[in-house]
XYZ file of C-alpha atoms in Angstrom:
743
model
C -97.745 10.892 52.079
C -97.086 13.300 49.145
C -98.781 16.521 48.951
C -101.587 15.475 46.560
C -102.691 12.716 49.068
C -102.437 15.285 51.904
C -104.777 17.718 50.145
C -107.201 15.174 49.213
C -107.166 13.046 52.527
C -108.310 15.922 54.763
C -104.863 15.792 56.784
C -104.717 19.552 57.522
C -105.953 20.448 60.808
C -106.543 23.519 62.854
C -105.582 24.820 66.261
C -106.530 27.998 67.933
C -104.784 30.607 69.929
C -106.672 33.057 72.107
C -106.674 36.769 71.325
C -107.066 38.731 74.599
C -108.549 41.993 75.537
C -105.622 43.465 77.618
C -107.829 45.760 79.771
C -110.630 43.162 80.538
C -108.572 40.203 80.657
C -111.163 38.352 78.449
C -110.997 36.264 75.259
C -112.070 38.530 72.216
C -111.227 36.163 69.469
C -109.065 33.217 68.515
C -106.522 32.948 65.544
C -106.731 29.824 63.517
C -103.367 28.190 62.866
C -102.833 25.390 60.313
C -100.963 22.168 61.039
C -99.947 19.354 58.708
C -99.943 15.716 59.456
C -97.691 14.270 62.182
C -94.156 14.092 60.855
C -91.989 16.422 58.743
C -94.854 18.416 57.223
C -96.632 19.053 60.534
C -94.756 22.388 60.844
C -96.353 25.009 58.875
C -93.301 26.710 57.367
C -92.258 23.266 56.085
C -95.653 22.444 54.814
C -96.066 25.614 52.945
C -92.585 25.590 51.518
C -93.094 22.158 50.060
C -96.535 23.348 48.589
C -94.745 26.374 47.169
C -92.036 24.083 45.517
C -94.790 21.785 44.073
C -96.906 24.571 42.801
C -100.122 23.749 44.916
C -99.748 26.444 47.266
C -103.127 28.043 46.085
C -104.890 24.444 46.844
C -103.178 24.173 50.308
C -103.948 27.996 51.133
C -107.619 27.527 50.315
C -107.795 24.171 52.325
C -106.184 25.481 55.285
C -108.752 28.540 55.464
C -111.668 26.510 54.683
C -110.624 23.787 57.318
C -109.937 26.881 59.671
C -113.530 28.290 59.343
C -115.217 25.135 59.692
C -113.221 23.968 62.612
C -113.979 27.327 64.367
C -117.727 26.778 63.810
C -117.423 23.309 65.175
C -115.356 24.347 68.262
C -118.180 26.748 69.171
C -116.663 30.038 68.189
C -119.379 32.487 67.291
C -120.381 36.054 68.229
C -119.594 38.079 69.809
C -116.165 36.241 69.408
C -114.211 36.689 66.401
C -111.861 34.282 64.339
C -108.868 35.319 62.546
C -107.721 33.306 59.562
C -104.674 33.872 57.011
C -103.965 34.299 53.400
C -101.094 34.400 51.205
C -100.969 37.176 48.944
C -99.361 35.184 46.396
C -102.616 33.199 45.608
C -104.969 36.169 45.999
C -106.024 36.138 42.291
C -106.763 32.504 42.213
C -108.076 31.877 45.780
C -111.558 30.800 45.704
C -112.879 33.152 48.301
C -116.732 32.721 47.364
C -116.775 29.393 49.283
C -115.224 31.025 52.365
C -117.707 33.971 52.362
C -120.451 31.458 52.156
C -119.077 29.644 55.197
C -118.647 32.677 57.357
C -122.178 34.059 56.419
C -123.772 30.890 57.484
C -121.671 30.559 60.806
C -123.840 30.339 63.842
C -124.416 33.928 65.398
C -123.014 35.829 62.467
C -119.415 34.757 63.194
C -117.032 37.959 62.779
C -114.081 36.759 60.538
C -110.911 38.800 60.301
C -108.799 38.308 57.500
C -104.859 38.455 58.165
C -102.744 39.506 55.618
C -98.954 39.408 55.904
C -96.670 42.326 55.238
C -93.816 40.407 53.346
C -95.490 39.549 50.100
C -97.976 42.796 50.024
C -95.966 44.128 46.956
C -96.132 41.125 45.113
C -99.737 41.644 43.708
C -101.120 44.914 44.963
C -103.859 45.055 42.421
C -105.301 41.604 43.494
C -104.694 42.492 47.139
C -106.792 45.707 47.199
C -109.387 44.098 44.927
C -109.709 41.003 47.436
C -109.915 43.480 50.528
C -112.738 45.402 48.812
C -114.805 42.086 48.165
C -114.346 40.783 51.505
C -114.974 44.089 53.201
C -118.387 43.939 51.076
C -119.148 40.458 52.594
C -118.753 41.670 56.202
C -115.290 40.365 56.865
C -112.596 42.784 58.716
C -109.042 42.964 57.843
C -105.937 42.753 59.950
C -102.367 43.620 58.735
C -99.941 41.170 60.373
C -96.452 41.454 61.329
C -96.358 45.135 61.397
C -92.851 46.153 62.306
C -91.080 43.098 60.883
C -90.572 45.224 57.581
C -91.201 48.923 56.662
C -93.429 47.653 53.632
C -96.322 47.169 55.988
C -96.255 50.956 57.095
C -96.034 51.983 53.440
C -99.359 49.941 52.606
C -101.273 50.341 55.936
C -103.295 53.597 54.831
C -104.346 51.778 51.437
C -105.357 48.474 52.999
C -107.086 50.459 55.949
C -106.857 47.471 58.150
C -109.220 47.199 61.226
C -106.582 45.747 63.246
C -102.771 46.110 63.253
C -100.953 43.228 64.638
C -97.543 44.494 66.071
C -94.679 42.001 65.340
C -93.562 40.006 68.134
C -90.111 41.593 68.291
C -91.670 44.995 69.242
C -92.459 43.683 72.468
C -89.497 41.034 73.118
C -86.548 43.040 72.054
C -84.824 46.159 73.225
C -86.765 49.176 72.498
C -84.843 51.727 70.186
C -85.414 54.345 67.480
C -86.839 51.793 64.880
C -89.491 50.833 67.614
C -90.534 54.451 68.208
C -90.757 55.187 64.635
C -93.186 52.190 64.037
C -95.046 53.274 67.219
C -95.340 56.606 65.897
C -96.741 55.581 62.519
C -99.201 52.977 63.893
C -100.615 55.038 66.432
C -101.059 57.886 64.121
C -102.955 55.534 61.790
C -105.056 54.129 64.715
C -106.040 57.577 65.880
C -107.064 58.537 62.385
C -108.915 55.248 61.546
C -110.146 53.852 64.822
C -108.079 50.781 64.338
C -107.094 48.460 67.027
C -103.558 47.772 67.728
C -102.972 43.910 68.782
C -99.490 42.788 70.067
C -98.038 39.348 69.339
C -95.484 37.194 71.313
C -96.525 38.253 74.730
C -95.022 35.589 76.953
C -94.636 37.406 80.428
C -95.598 40.199 82.566
C -92.749 42.434 80.924
C -93.875 41.916 77.391
C -97.526 42.837 78.706
C -96.249 45.927 80.049
C -94.390 46.959 76.922
C -97.494 45.957 74.901
C -99.623 48.205 76.786
C -97.012 50.993 76.414
C -97.120 50.564 72.565
C -100.793 51.421 72.620
C -102.049 47.760 72.046
C -105.533 46.772 73.531
C -105.498 43.297 72.315
C -102.696 40.736 72.731
C -101.680 37.126 71.967
C -98.858 34.875 73.168
C -97.888 32.076 75.623
C -98.725 34.240 78.481
C -102.576 33.879 77.606
C -102.305 30.302 76.248
C -100.525 28.154 73.591
C -102.421 26.992 70.383
C -104.739 24.165 71.098
C -107.300 22.109 69.485
C -110.075 23.193 71.539
C -111.050 26.543 73.131
C -109.195 28.056 76.219
C -111.027 27.649 79.365
C -108.800 29.331 81.658
C -109.868 32.985 80.734
C -113.664 34.198 80.527
C -114.904 34.828 77.110
C -115.608 38.310 75.996
C -116.214 40.091 72.666
C -114.530 41.535 69.690
C -115.270 45.268 69.576
C -114.128 47.014 66.433
C -114.832 50.658 65.086
C -117.362 50.687 62.330
C -116.003 49.281 59.085
C -114.182 51.579 56.369
C -116.835 52.596 53.792
C -116.452 50.227 50.617
C -116.291 53.360 48.266
C -116.655 52.930 44.515
C -112.991 53.352 43.254
C -112.890 56.180 40.396
C -111.699 54.947 37.072
C -108.687 57.363 37.189
C -106.651 59.227 40.106
C -107.527 62.817 38.433
C -111.387 61.713 38.975
C -110.337 61.254 42.712
C -110.153 64.826 43.289
C -113.198 66.391 45.244
C -115.754 68.085 43.025
C -114.852 71.551 44.569
C -111.137 70.990 44.234
C -109.625 74.334 42.448
C -107.817 73.578 39.246
C -104.740 75.308 37.695
C -103.335 75.238 34.185
C -99.655 74.750 33.070
C -97.633 73.464 30.515
C -95.535 70.263 31.016
C -92.405 71.634 32.141
C -93.741 72.671 35.263
C -95.326 69.279 35.897
C -92.172 67.648 35.557
C -90.274 69.673 38.069
C -93.130 69.228 40.523
C -92.858 65.551 40.003
C -89.230 65.739 40.598
C -90.001 67.577 44.024
C -92.483 64.800 45.049
C -89.716 62.323 44.069
C -87.380 63.970 46.528
C -90.003 64.131 49.258
C -90.292 60.442 48.788
C -86.477 59.836 49.309
C -86.660 61.389 52.790
C -89.171 59.094 53.845
C -87.241 56.057 52.622
C -88.511 52.489 53.208
C -92.016 53.644 54.585
C -92.853 55.228 51.301
C -94.858 54.046 48.195
C -94.474 56.060 44.799
C -96.558 55.415 41.806
C -96.570 57.597 38.679
C -98.135 57.705 35.162
C -96.329 58.933 32.065
C -98.970 58.704 29.415
C -96.623 56.734 26.901
C -93.262 54.895 27.382
C -91.319 57.572 25.523
C -91.799 60.126 28.256
C -89.904 57.648 30.579
C -86.782 58.957 29.367
C -83.262 57.598 30.266
C -83.013 60.440 32.894
C -86.248 59.632 34.398
C -85.182 55.868 34.336
C -82.083 56.668 36.460
C -84.021 58.645 39.003
C -86.734 55.828 39.353
C -83.805 53.367 39.757
C -82.356 55.413 42.650
C -86.018 55.456 44.236
C -86.422 51.724 43.959
C -83.311 51.329 45.979
C -84.369 53.635 48.873
C -88.109 53.423 49.124
C -90.619 50.825 49.873
C -92.554 50.462 46.541
C -92.005 52.199 43.195
C -94.335 51.732 40.223
C -94.099 53.558 36.616
C -97.237 53.285 34.421
C -97.611 54.048 30.625
C -98.584 52.901 27.397
C -95.691 50.602 26.100
C -94.078 50.159 29.521
C -93.179 46.687 30.768
C -93.939 44.980 33.990
C -90.475 45.932 35.120
C -89.262 49.126 33.187
C -86.159 49.604 35.351
C -84.933 47.010 37.731
C -86.769 47.202 41.124
C -89.724 49.428 39.380
C -93.027 47.714 38.722
C -94.876 48.711 35.612
C -98.219 48.321 33.711
C -99.308 48.154 30.133
C -102.499 50.342 29.744
C -105.432 48.767 28.005
C -106.928 50.747 24.941
C -109.249 53.567 26.237
C -107.732 53.653 29.865
C -108.145 57.210 31.021
C -104.668 57.139 32.434
C -103.450 57.589 28.737
C -104.500 61.272 29.114
C -103.102 61.955 32.492
C -99.759 62.887 34.344
C -99.951 61.746 37.779
C -97.683 61.130 40.712
C -98.606 59.950 44.211
C -96.482 59.744 47.174
C -97.666 58.171 50.427
C -96.064 57.561 53.784
C -97.215 57.274 57.410
C -96.904 61.091 58.002
C -96.678 62.368 54.448
C -99.147 62.432 51.540
C -98.932 64.336 48.287
C -100.164 63.940 44.732
C -99.885 65.731 41.492
C -102.881 64.955 39.394
C -102.976 66.434 35.876
C -105.248 65.802 32.822
C -103.940 66.408 29.350
C -106.164 69.235 27.674
C -105.502 67.582 24.181
C -103.196 70.453 22.678
C -101.266 69.691 19.502
C -97.661 70.906 18.859
C -94.505 70.495 20.785
C -94.577 68.287 23.836
C -93.013 71.103 26.013
C -95.990 73.345 25.056
C -98.898 71.060 25.683
C -101.178 72.245 28.526
C -102.620 70.177 31.398
C -105.112 71.206 34.028
C -103.824 69.917 37.409
C -104.031 69.916 41.277
C -101.301 69.492 43.885
C -103.112 67.861 46.960
C -101.878 66.901 50.266
C -105.359 65.756 51.345
C -104.574 62.254 52.636
C -107.748 60.563 51.733
C -107.511 61.971 48.114
C -104.006 60.866 47.771
C -104.833 57.475 49.006
C -107.741 57.044 46.649
C -105.522 58.192 43.762
C -102.803 55.507 44.880
C -105.287 52.858 44.842
C -106.718 53.693 41.271
C -102.826 53.466 40.181
C -102.114 50.181 41.983
C -105.251 48.654 40.535
C -103.217 48.470 37.152
C -99.829 47.325 38.372
C -98.882 43.792 37.045
C -97.796 41.120 39.518
C -94.422 40.661 40.308
C -92.328 38.301 37.991
C -91.020 36.377 40.944
C -92.874 35.767 44.315
C -91.457 37.614 47.149
C -88.723 35.436 48.638
C -89.122 34.214 52.203
C -92.892 34.711 52.577
C -94.135 32.997 55.767
C -96.384 30.194 56.056
C -100.027 30.927 56.552
C -101.075 29.824 60.035
C -97.591 29.548 61.399
C -96.770 31.174 64.563
C -92.940 32.059 65.048
C -91.033 29.193 66.490
C -87.986 30.400 68.617
C -85.197 27.874 67.715
C -83.167 29.506 70.588
C -85.461 27.918 73.212
C -82.985 25.057 74.097
C -81.531 24.059 77.581
C -78.015 24.957 78.354
C -75.622 22.227 79.901
C -75.019 23.046 83.534
C -71.281 24.024 84.428
C -69.164 21.123 85.526
C -67.403 20.763 88.841
C -64.193 19.209 89.751
C -64.352 15.727 90.953
C -63.317 15.003 94.642
C -59.590 14.348 94.957
C -58.682 11.245 96.993
C -57.091 12.114 100.487
C -53.415 11.703 100.633
C -52.667 11.701 96.931
C -50.553 15.089 97.287
C -48.702 14.711 93.732
C -51.961 13.755 91.943
C -53.616 16.703 93.488
C -51.018 19.094 92.373
C -51.151 17.738 88.803
C -54.828 18.241 88.824
C -54.685 21.807 89.977
C -52.071 22.610 87.578
C -54.164 21.297 84.692
C -57.469 23.028 85.652
C -58.280 26.345 83.702
C -59.281 27.988 87.081
C -56.781 30.102 88.878
C -55.940 28.496 92.373
C -53.767 30.042 94.893
C -53.306 28.785 98.537
C -52.530 31.214 101.522
C -51.015 30.350 104.897
C -53.014 32.129 107.419
C -51.028 31.031 110.345
C -48.239 33.422 109.279
C -48.241 37.156 109.429
C -49.897 38.815 106.289
C -51.110 35.526 104.990
C -48.532 34.722 102.244
C -49.011 32.686 99.046
C -47.596 29.277 99.357
C -48.950 27.947 96.017
C -50.418 29.133 92.659
C -51.198 27.169 89.562
C -50.374 27.617 86.030
C -53.842 29.138 85.388
C -53.260 31.629 88.226
C -50.100 32.999 86.666
C -51.911 33.439 83.208
C -54.686 35.339 84.827
C -52.607 37.496 86.845
C -49.630 37.951 84.612
C -47.327 37.138 87.647
C -44.867 34.250 87.633
C -45.212 31.943 90.682
C -41.561 32.356 91.825
C -42.042 36.168 91.966
C -45.139 36.293 94.092
C -44.928 33.228 96.394
C -44.437 34.609 100.154
C -46.519 37.615 99.203
C -50.063 38.610 100.079
C -52.333 38.686 97.071
C -53.354 42.228 97.536
C -50.723 42.899 94.658
C -53.828 42.086 92.214
C -55.574 45.059 93.655
C -55.643 48.810 92.357
C -57.357 52.116 92.560
C -60.674 50.796 91.152
C -60.952 47.730 93.478
C -64.103 47.917 95.686
C -62.692 48.459 99.171
C -66.055 47.314 100.710
C -65.650 43.948 98.985
C -61.922 43.726 100.261
C -63.498 44.487 103.752
C -65.854 41.527 103.526
C -63.145 39.097 102.552
C -61.050 40.101 105.474
C -64.125 39.902 107.982
C -64.625 36.184 106.423
C -61.185 35.079 106.860
C -61.312 36.284 110.425
C -64.327 34.379 111.064
C -63.020 31.284 109.078
C -66.086 31.398 106.685
C -66.236 30.725 103.002
C -67.031 33.793 100.953
C -67.394 34.529 97.258
C -66.733 38.109 95.795
C -66.016 39.715 92.318
C -62.996 42.149 92.477
C -61.704 44.377 89.954
C -57.979 43.277 89.709
C -54.978 44.411 87.388
C -52.506 42.389 85.407
C -48.919 42.522 85.840
C -46.910 44.813 83.445
C -49.844 46.062 81.360
C -51.991 47.030 84.297
C -55.027 45.595 82.379
C -58.137 45.479 84.132
C -60.080 42.216 84.713
C -62.679 41.211 86.841
C -62.076 38.311 89.361
C -64.750 35.948 90.749
C -63.054 34.500 93.640
C -64.187 31.678 96.016
C -62.411 31.516 99.274
C -62.602 28.258 101.194
C -60.975 27.799 104.706
C -58.872 24.536 105.483
C -58.590 23.317 108.869
C -56.087 20.928 110.521
C -57.043 17.756 112.725
C -57.392 20.085 115.786
C -59.857 22.404 113.839
C -57.354 25.289 113.563
C -57.677 27.378 110.739
C -54.356 26.941 108.765
C -55.069 28.000 105.098
C -57.508 29.572 102.528
C -57.631 28.283 98.901
C -58.797 30.875 96.657
C -60.273 29.716 93.170
C -60.264 32.663 90.688
C -62.294 33.007 87.473
C -62.016 35.805 84.975
C -65.667 37.105 84.565
C -64.852 40.278 82.730
C -66.968 39.555 79.877
C -70.033 38.736 82.106
C -69.552 41.892 84.274
C -69.295 44.018 81.208
C -72.413 42.323 79.978
C -74.200 42.696 83.030
C -73.217 46.508 83.155
C -74.448 46.797 79.575
C -77.673 45.306 80.495
C -78.074 47.609 83.465
C -77.653 50.576 81.321
C -79.942 49.134 78.681
C -82.402 48.178 81.536
C -82.338 51.967 82.596
C -82.716 53.098 79.242
C -85.588 50.707 78.571
C -87.397 52.024 81.679
C -86.843 55.573 80.550
C -88.104 54.622 76.912
C -91.287 52.829 78.524
C -91.962 56.064 80.478
C -91.680 57.815 77.052
C -93.773 55.153 75.309
C -96.436 55.709 77.869
C -96.473 59.329 77.323
C -96.486 59.034 73.562
C -99.486 56.493 74.119
C -101.570 59.144 75.535
C -100.308 62.320 74.022
C -100.886 64.011 70.648
C -97.369 63.944 68.906
C -98.045 67.475 67.295
C -99.431 69.556 70.079
C -98.601 67.615 73.210
C -102.299 67.656 74.376
C -104.109 64.487 75.429
C -105.036 62.348 72.489
C -108.442 60.740 71.744
C -107.549 57.463 73.710
C -106.680 59.306 76.865
C -109.549 61.604 76.616
C -112.125 58.500 76.697
C -110.216 57.109 79.661
C -110.524 60.272 81.652
C -114.135 61.090 80.868
C -115.819 58.559 82.919
C -113.577 59.407 86.247
C -114.557 63.090 85.466
C -118.308 62.522 85.329
C -118.393 60.158 88.267
C -116.478 62.998 90.330
C -119.143 65.455 89.305
C -121.948 63.198 89.945
C -120.480 62.542 93.528
C -119.942 66.372 94.051
C -123.326 67.307 92.444
C -121.472 69.864 90.142
C -121.587 70.532 86.472
C -119.088 70.024 83.413
C -118.763 71.979 80.446
C -117.746 70.090 77.346
C -116.312 72.618 74.835
C -115.728 71.379 71.133
C -113.897 73.503 68.799
C -112.032 73.747 65.537
C -110.177 76.167 63.499
C -112.372 78.156 60.858
C -111.229 77.350 57.258
C -108.451 75.222 58.283
C -108.139 73.270 55.054
C -107.807 76.645 53.114
C -104.688 77.343 55.455
C -103.269 73.910 54.653
C -104.012 74.284 50.769
C -102.864 77.997 50.509
C -99.995 78.300 52.996
C -98.827 74.942 53.383
C -99.103 72.301 56.093
C -96.082 73.735 58.221
C -98.322 76.769 58.474
C -101.194 74.578 59.444
C -99.185 72.679 62.062
C -98.252 76.114 63.672
C -101.973 77.139 63.760
C -102.794 73.900 65.666
C -99.884 74.408 68.017
C -100.874 77.673 68.708
C -104.313 76.785 69.543
C -103.178 73.962 71.736
C -100.897 76.534 73.710
C -104.006 78.727 74.437
C -106.008 75.688 75.471
C -103.427 74.665 78.126
C -104.311 78.030 79.911
C -107.507 76.297 81.121
C -105.968 73.144 82.291
C -105.593 72.295 85.955
C -107.897 71.631 88.776
C -109.400 68.609 87.068
C -109.698 70.696 83.660
C -107.938 69.089 80.454
C -107.702 69.581 76.800
C -107.356 67.131 74.124
C -106.996 66.843 70.356
C -109.215 64.429 68.585
C -107.589 64.757 65.146
C -107.231 67.198 62.354
C -108.094 70.624 63.716
C -110.617 69.158 66.168
C -110.111 69.750 69.883
C -112.043 69.280 73.168
C -111.904 71.077 76.445
C -113.351 69.475 79.449
C -114.189 71.994 82.373
C -115.564 70.279 85.615
C -116.425 72.588 88.618
C -119.499 74.185 86.530
C -122.843 75.125 88.114
C -125.008 71.916 88.250
C -127.965 74.124 87.180
C -126.473 75.691 84.049
C -128.751 76.728 81.489
C -128.798 77.909 77.691
C -127.689 81.488 78.687
C -124.660 79.903 80.516
C -123.915 77.940 77.176
C -124.113 80.923 75.143
C -121.999 82.809 77.563
C -119.206 80.164 77.603
C -119.431 79.874 73.674
C -118.761 83.805 73.197
C -116.125 83.561 75.965
C -114.021 80.961 74.151
C -114.337 82.290 70.666
C -113.187 85.687 71.926
C -110.323 84.324 73.988
C -109.093 81.541 71.703
C -108.551 83.928 68.660
C -104.966 84.310 67.665
C -102.632 85.839 65.041
C -99.511 84.029 63.764
C -97.329 85.616 61.294
C -100.092 88.122 60.340
C -102.493 85.186 59.757
C -105.655 85.528 61.891
C -107.232 82.316 63.456
C -110.766 82.181 64.241
C -112.444 79.320 65.960
C -116.032 77.676 65.987
C -117.202 76.620 69.366
C -119.823 74.574 70.596
C -120.595 73.786 74.270
C -122.823 71.291 76.244
C -123.373 71.012 79.774
C -123.331 68.136 82.285
C -126.026 67.346 83.849
C -128.382 70.055 82.018
C -127.772 68.521 78.576
C -127.530 64.838 79.719
C -125.428 62.477 81.720
C -123.600 60.485 78.926
C -120.455 61.962 77.880
C -120.753 60.472 74.562
C -123.935 62.202 74.003
C -122.522 65.441 75.427
C -119.585 65.617 73.127
C -122.141 64.995 70.214
C -124.159 67.854 71.443
C -121.384 70.067 71.554
C -120.105 68.947 68.209
C -123.482 69.743 66.775
C -123.664 73.167 68.211
C -120.045 73.927 67.090
C -121.213 73.233 63.465
C -124.552 75.221 63.999
C -122.271 78.085 65.041
C -120.347 77.910 61.881
C -123.742 78.867 60.036
C -124.892 81.544 62.538
C -121.834 82.690 64.118
C -122.624 83.954 67.743
C -121.120 87.620 68.143
C -118.149 87.708 70.301
C-alpha cells in the first residue's frame, strides 16, 4: 500500500494511553497515539518519515488528528476527562485546524482537548506556532509542551507558548539524576509556580520512576505502570477529571515591541551609541544563559547590521537556543544560524531599535523608538525603556517572533506525531552457559577440557596438612600470574593480600571444615605486579567411595568489572537517594527565600484548618507584600529586589514553629499562617495583628527602608474555607494600601 492509498483508505487508527492523577490514582485524560496499517508503516516514526519524504506530511498529520478526535468521541472520552492530540510544527501553517476545532466543539459533554507541541521543531516556524496557539486557545483548547528536558529549546520557548501542561521527558524519571535534571526541574517548577501550569511526567514504568516523578513536582503521569496504549479505554483504574488552572488570557498582540510597554512606563531619551552599548550588554547576558535563552533584535535597516554585529550574532547563534535579527533588507538567514525577516512596507518596526532576551530565570528588553531626527546616524535620538518585567519582555518577544520567517530546512530528527518512545534495548539476554558433565573415568579427556576452559580451576588435597594445590589449569595461571610449577604444593592463600576480606576467608575455612560447597568474592593480587582483581570463587567438595572428603575443586572467575560497576552503582544509588531528598525539598521550597512555596502551602492548609476545628481554636491568615516593590526593581535592580525578598523571608521565619509557617506565593507576595489564636477573635484582633506585623516586619537594607502592606483574616470568625480566608486577607491587604493603618 502506498501513502496515497493509505491516506485515502482510512488505514490510520488511534490507540489511547491513560494519563493519571498521581495523587488520586485516577485517570484524568488519554493521549491519542496514531498507528499505521499492519506492516512496516505501523510504527509511527516510520510512517511519518515516509510521509515527510513523500511530501504528504501535512495530509498525514491532519488525518491522524482528525482520526484521534473522532476515535476519542467514539470510545466515550468526554468531560470531565481530557484527550491529548499531537501536531507537527512543520505543518502548522497549512494544517486545516478549523475542522478539528469544529469536531472538538461538537464532542459530547464539551470534550477538553489538549494540543501537544513537541519541542524539537518549535524553532522551525515560531510565527505560525504562536498564531496557531492563539487561535486554538480562543477555541477553548489547552496547550501541552511535550518532551521538555530532551532539549533546552523547550525551556527557552516555554514562557512564550505559555503551556497549560508541561510534559517532562521520560529520561528525567528513568535516568540517573544530575545537574542537568536539577536545572530543568528548577526552570519548569519556576514556570509552574508563576503560571499555575501542571507538570506531567512521562515514562513511569515502575514505583521508583513514580517516586522520582513526584519529587520532580509532577501531579500527572503516564507510562507502562498505568497501562500501555490500547484501542479502548483503561478499565483497571477509576475515571477522574482533568483539572487545569484558568486558561491564559488571549490578549491582543500589540503591533510592535515598543507598544508592549505599559502606559505608565517611564521613558528616557538618548542617542544611538548608548543604545548600541546597552544592546551589547544584553547580548552578553544571553551568552550567560546559553542554550535555554532566546535573543531577537531589530536593526531598522540591513545597513545597521554591520560586519561587527554579524560576528557577534554568529557567536550568539552558536551558544544560545534561538537567535533572530530583523530589519528592512535582511534575508531569512542574515548570518549562519541566525533567523531573519524582511519587514513589510509601513511596518512600525522600521522605526524601532529593539532587543529582547528571554530565559527561564532572566528576562530583559531594550525597546526604543526613533524620534525622527535627521543628520548623522550617531546623533539620532530615540526614546526608550530598559525593562526586566517578564510579561512585558515576553509580549515584545512574541511581537518580534511573529515576523520571523520559517527556517529554510525543517528541523532534522523531528519525532513522529502520536508515537511513544520505543526502547530498542528491551531484548532478552542469553543465559550464561554451563560446562557439560564429564563422562566418569575419562581422566585425560577431563584434563584437556579443564585446560581449555576460560575459568580458572584449581584442585586442593584436603587430606594433607595445609591443603596444598595439586592441579591448576592454564586459565588459573593467567588469572593469578603464577606458573603452575611454582605454586603446586602450596596453599592458595598466596593470592590474598592486605585488602582481602578476612571474614570471607573465615567463611571459606568454615565451609571446608564442614565439607560444604561455598561461593565467595575475594580481593586477590596478581604475581609480580601486585595488581588487584576480584575473584568470584566456587568451592565444591569431592568425596571418595567411602564418603571421605578428599579434595576441593575451586573454579575462579575474574569479576573485577562487575564489582567496580556494582560499587559505582551503590555510590550512584546513595547520590540518587540524596538527590531525591534534595528534589523533594526543591518541590516544596521557594528557591530564592527558602520558605514554603505555593504548592506546599496548599497541602498544609487543610491539615491546619482540620486541627483548629478539632481543638476549637482560631487561625490568623496574614497576607503581605512589599510596598513599591516594582520601583525597587526598576530603580535599584533585581539584585536589590531579591535582597529585600530574602530579608522579609528571614523576618517571617521568626514566627514559625508550634504549627505556624510562612510561604512565598510568588513575586513579593507572602503568607503567614498562625494557628493557636482565640476562636472568638473579632475586628479589633484583626487590626491589632495588622499593626503588629506592619511594625515588626519593617526593615532597612543598605539604607533602603522596606515597608510592608498587611492584611489579616481569622478562622473561624471570617469563615471556615481557607481559600476564602486567604482571599479576605489579600483584599484587606490591598485596602490597607489605600488607607494605611497607623503602626
